[in-house]
CSV table of C-alpha atoms in Angstrom, one decimal:
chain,number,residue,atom,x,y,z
A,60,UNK,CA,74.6,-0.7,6.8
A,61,UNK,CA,72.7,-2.7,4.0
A,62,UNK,CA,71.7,0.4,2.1
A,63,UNK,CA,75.4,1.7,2.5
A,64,UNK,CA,76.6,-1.5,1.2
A,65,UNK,CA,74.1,-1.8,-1.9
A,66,UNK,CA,74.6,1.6,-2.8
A,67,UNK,CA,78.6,1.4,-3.6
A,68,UNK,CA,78.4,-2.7,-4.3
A,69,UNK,CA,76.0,-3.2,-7.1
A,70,UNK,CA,77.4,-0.1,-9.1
A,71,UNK,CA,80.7,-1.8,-8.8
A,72,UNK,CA,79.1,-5.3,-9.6
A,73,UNK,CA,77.3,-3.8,-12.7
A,74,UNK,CA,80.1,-2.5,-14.1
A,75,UNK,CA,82.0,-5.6,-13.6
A,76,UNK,CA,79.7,-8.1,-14.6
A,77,UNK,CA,78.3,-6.1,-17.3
A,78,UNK,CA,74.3,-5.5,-18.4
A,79,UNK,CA,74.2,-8.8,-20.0
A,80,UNK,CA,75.4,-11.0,-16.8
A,81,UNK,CA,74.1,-8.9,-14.5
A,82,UNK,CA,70.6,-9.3,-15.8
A,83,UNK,CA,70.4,-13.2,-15.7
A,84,UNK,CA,71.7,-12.9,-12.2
A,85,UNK,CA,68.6,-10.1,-12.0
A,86,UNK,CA,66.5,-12.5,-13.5
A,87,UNK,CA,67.6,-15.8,-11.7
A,88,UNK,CA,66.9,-13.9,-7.9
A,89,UNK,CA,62.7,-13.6,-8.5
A,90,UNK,CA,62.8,-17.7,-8.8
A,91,UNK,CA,64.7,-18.1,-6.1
A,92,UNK,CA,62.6,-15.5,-3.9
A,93,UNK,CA,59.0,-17.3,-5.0
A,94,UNK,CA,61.0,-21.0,-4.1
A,95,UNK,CA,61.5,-19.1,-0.5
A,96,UNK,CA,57.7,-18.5,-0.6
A,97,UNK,CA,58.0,-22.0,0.6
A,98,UNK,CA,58.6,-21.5,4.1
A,99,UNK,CA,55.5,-20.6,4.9
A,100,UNK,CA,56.3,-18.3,8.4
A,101,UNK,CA,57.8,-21.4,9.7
A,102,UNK,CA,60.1,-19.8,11.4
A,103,UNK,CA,57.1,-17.2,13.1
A,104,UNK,CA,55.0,-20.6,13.7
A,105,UNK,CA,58.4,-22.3,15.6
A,106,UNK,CA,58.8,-19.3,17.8
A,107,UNK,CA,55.7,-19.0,18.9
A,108,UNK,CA,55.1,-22.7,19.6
A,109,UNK,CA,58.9,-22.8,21.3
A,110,UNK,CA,57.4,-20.2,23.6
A,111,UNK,CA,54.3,-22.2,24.4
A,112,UNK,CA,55.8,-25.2,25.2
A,113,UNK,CA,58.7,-23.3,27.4
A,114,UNK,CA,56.3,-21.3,29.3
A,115,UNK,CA,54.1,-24.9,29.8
A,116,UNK,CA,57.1,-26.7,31.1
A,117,UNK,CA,56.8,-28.9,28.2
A,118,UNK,CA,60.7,-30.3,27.5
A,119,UNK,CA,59.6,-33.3,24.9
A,120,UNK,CA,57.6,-31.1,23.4
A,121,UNK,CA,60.8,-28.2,22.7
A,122,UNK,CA,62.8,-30.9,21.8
A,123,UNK,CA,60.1,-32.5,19.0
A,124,UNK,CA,59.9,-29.1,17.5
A,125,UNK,CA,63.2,-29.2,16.7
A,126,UNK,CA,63.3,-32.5,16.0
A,127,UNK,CA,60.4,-31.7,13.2
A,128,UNK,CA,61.6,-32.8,10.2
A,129,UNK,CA,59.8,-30.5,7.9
A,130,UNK,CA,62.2,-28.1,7.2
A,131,UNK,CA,64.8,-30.8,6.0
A,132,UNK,CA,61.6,-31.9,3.2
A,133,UNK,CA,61.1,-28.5,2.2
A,134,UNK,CA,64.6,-27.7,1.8
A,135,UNK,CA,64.7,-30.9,-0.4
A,136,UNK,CA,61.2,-29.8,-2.3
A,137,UNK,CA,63.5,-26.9,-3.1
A,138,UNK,CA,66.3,-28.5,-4.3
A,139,UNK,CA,63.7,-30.5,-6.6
A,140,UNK,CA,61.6,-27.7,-7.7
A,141,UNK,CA,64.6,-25.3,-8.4
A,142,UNK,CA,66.6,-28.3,-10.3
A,143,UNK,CA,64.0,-28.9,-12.3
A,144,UNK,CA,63.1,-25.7,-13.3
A,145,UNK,CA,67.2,-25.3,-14.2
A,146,UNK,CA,66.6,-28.2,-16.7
A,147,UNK,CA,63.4,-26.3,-18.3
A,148,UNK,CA,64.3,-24.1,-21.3
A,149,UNK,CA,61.2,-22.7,-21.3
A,150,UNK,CA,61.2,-20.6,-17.6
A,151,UNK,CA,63.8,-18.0,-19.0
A,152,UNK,CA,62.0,-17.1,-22.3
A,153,UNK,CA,63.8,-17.1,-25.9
A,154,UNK,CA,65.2,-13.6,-24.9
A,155,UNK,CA,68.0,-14.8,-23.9
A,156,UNK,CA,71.4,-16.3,-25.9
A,157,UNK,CA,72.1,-19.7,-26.0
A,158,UNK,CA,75.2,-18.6,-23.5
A,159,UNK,CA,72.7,-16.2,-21.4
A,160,UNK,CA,70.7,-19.8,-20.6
A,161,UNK,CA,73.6,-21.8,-19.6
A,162,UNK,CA,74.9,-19.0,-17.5
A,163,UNK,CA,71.4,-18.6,-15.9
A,164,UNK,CA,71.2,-22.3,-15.2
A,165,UNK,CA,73.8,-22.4,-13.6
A,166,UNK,CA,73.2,-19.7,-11.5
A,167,UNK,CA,69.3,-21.1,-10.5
A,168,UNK,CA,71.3,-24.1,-9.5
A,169,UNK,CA,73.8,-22.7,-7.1
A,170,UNK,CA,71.0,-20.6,-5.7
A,171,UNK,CA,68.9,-23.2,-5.5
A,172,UNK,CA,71.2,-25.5,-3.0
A,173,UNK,CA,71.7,-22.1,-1.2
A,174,UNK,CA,68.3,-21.5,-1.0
A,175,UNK,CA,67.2,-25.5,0.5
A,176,UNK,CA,69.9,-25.1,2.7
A,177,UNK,CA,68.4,-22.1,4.6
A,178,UNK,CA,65.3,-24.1,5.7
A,179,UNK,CA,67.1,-26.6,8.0
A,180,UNK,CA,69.6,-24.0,9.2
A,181,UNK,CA,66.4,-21.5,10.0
A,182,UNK,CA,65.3,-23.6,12.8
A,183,UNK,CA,68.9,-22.9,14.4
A,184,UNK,CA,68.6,-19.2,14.2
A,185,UNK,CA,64.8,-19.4,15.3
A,186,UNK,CA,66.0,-21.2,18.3
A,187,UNK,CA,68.7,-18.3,18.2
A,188,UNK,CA,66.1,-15.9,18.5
A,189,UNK,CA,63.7,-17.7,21.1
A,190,UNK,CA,66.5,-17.7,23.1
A,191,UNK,CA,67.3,-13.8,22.9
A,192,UNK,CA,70.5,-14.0,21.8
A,193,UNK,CA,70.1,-10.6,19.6
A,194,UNK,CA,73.4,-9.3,19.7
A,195,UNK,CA,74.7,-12.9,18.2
A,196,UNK,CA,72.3,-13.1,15.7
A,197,UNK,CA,73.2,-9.7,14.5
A,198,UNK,CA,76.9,-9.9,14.6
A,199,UNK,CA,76.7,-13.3,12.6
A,200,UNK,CA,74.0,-11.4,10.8
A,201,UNK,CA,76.5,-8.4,9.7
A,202,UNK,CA,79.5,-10.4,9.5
A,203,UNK,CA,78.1,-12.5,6.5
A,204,UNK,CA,76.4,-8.8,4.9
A,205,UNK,CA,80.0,-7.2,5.6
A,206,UNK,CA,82.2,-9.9,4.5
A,207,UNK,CA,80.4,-10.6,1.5
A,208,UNK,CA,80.8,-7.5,-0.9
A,209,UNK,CA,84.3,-7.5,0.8
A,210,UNK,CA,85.5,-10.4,-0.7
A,211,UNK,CA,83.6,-10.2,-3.5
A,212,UNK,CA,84.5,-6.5,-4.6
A,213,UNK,CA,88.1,-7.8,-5.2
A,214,UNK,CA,87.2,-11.1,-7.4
A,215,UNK,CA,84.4,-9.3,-9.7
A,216,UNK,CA,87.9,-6.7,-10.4
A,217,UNK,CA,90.1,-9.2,-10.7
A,218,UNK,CA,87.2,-10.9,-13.0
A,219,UNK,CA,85.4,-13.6,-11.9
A,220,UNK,CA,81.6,-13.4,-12.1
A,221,UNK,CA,78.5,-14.3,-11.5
A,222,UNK,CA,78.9,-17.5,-10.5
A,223,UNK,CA,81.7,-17.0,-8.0
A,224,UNK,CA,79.1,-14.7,-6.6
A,225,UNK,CA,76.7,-17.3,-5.9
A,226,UNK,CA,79.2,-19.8,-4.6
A,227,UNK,CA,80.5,-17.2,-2.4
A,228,UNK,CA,77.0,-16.7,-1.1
A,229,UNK,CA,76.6,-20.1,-0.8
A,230,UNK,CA,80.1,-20.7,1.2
A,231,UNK,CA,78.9,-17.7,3.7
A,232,UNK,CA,75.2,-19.5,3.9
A,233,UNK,CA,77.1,-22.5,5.1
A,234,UNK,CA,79.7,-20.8,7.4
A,235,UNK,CA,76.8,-18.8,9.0
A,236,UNK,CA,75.1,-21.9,9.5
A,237,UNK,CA,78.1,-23.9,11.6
A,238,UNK,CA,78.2,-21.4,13.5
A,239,UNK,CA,74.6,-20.9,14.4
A,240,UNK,CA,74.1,-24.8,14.9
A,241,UNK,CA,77.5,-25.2,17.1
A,242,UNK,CA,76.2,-22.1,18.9
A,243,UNK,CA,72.8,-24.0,19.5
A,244,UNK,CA,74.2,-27.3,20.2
A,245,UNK,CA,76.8,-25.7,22.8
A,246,UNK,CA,75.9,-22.7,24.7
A,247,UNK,CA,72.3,-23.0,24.0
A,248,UNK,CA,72.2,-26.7,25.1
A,249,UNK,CA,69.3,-27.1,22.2
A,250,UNK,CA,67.2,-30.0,22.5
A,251,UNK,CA,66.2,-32.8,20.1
A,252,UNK,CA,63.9,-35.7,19.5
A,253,UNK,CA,62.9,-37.7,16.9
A,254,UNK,CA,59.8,-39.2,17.5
């Protein structure tokens, strides 16, 4: 379905955008991929310790893992590192036109709150997954991959650009992420503490 998708979207979005848009967005999404480098497997490391502590019986100990507080600090580390690299002239060469720079700040900016905001909401769909939930996880999966190019086929003709793109990522990042958390806090009954 993704390589379906890619395959008629990002002609469509090329054309739309055109070579010099589309390549700042090309050359915002490496930054934002090496600030993702961030998580470290933490969501491999919370299913497996989920797993231990479940099969030991161990209740606190579930509900301190997803009390752990980590992911909210490296979501803000992004946020800081990705700001700040927004604000530094010198990360997107002297290629670029003064307009080109602008546009790409921007872009590293939207991406970046998009991108710190996927650390706290990972624990939720780890939890998803420790709980074998597949077929939600992939329904909420394909519903943001489907919906996506389906609302944004329509803008990029009508012509917005590359920054309705990233705000309309960023709007699905946050819809997906209510409705993994409500799905957590509901039917998953997921645990919690703070200390």
């Amino acid at each position: 379905l993704s390589t379906i998708i890619s395959l008629v979207y990002t002609p469509i979005m090329l054309q739309r955008l055109g070579e010099s848009e589309f390549g700042v967005y090309q050359a915002v999404l490496p930054i934002i991929s090496y600030l993702n480098l961030l998580s470290f497997g933490l969501g491999s490391a919370y299913v497996r310790y989920y797993s231990r502590f479940r099969a030991a019986g161990d209740k606190k100990g579930c509900a301190k893992l997803n009390g752990m507080t980590t992911y909210l600090f490296l979501g803000a580390l992004v946020l800081v590192i990705g700001f700040g690299l927004s604000y530094c002239d010198v990360i997107f060469g002297k290629k670029l036109t003064p307009d080109e720079i602008a546009l790409a700040e921007k872009l590293l900016r939207i991406m970046t709150v998009n991108a710190a905001l996927t650390f706290p909401i990972s624990v939720f769909e780890s939890h998803v997954t420790i709980n074998e939930q597949y077929l939600f996880q992939k329904i909420v999966a394909m519903g943001k991959q489907v919906l996506n190019p389906l609302i944004m086929i329509p803008l990029l003709i009508i012509g917005y650009g590359s920054v309705t793109l990233t705000i309309v990522s960023l709007i699905f990042t946050i819809l997906s992420g209510i409705i993994n958390i409500t799905y957590c806090l509901t039917k998953l009954k997921m645990p919690f503490a703070f200390h």
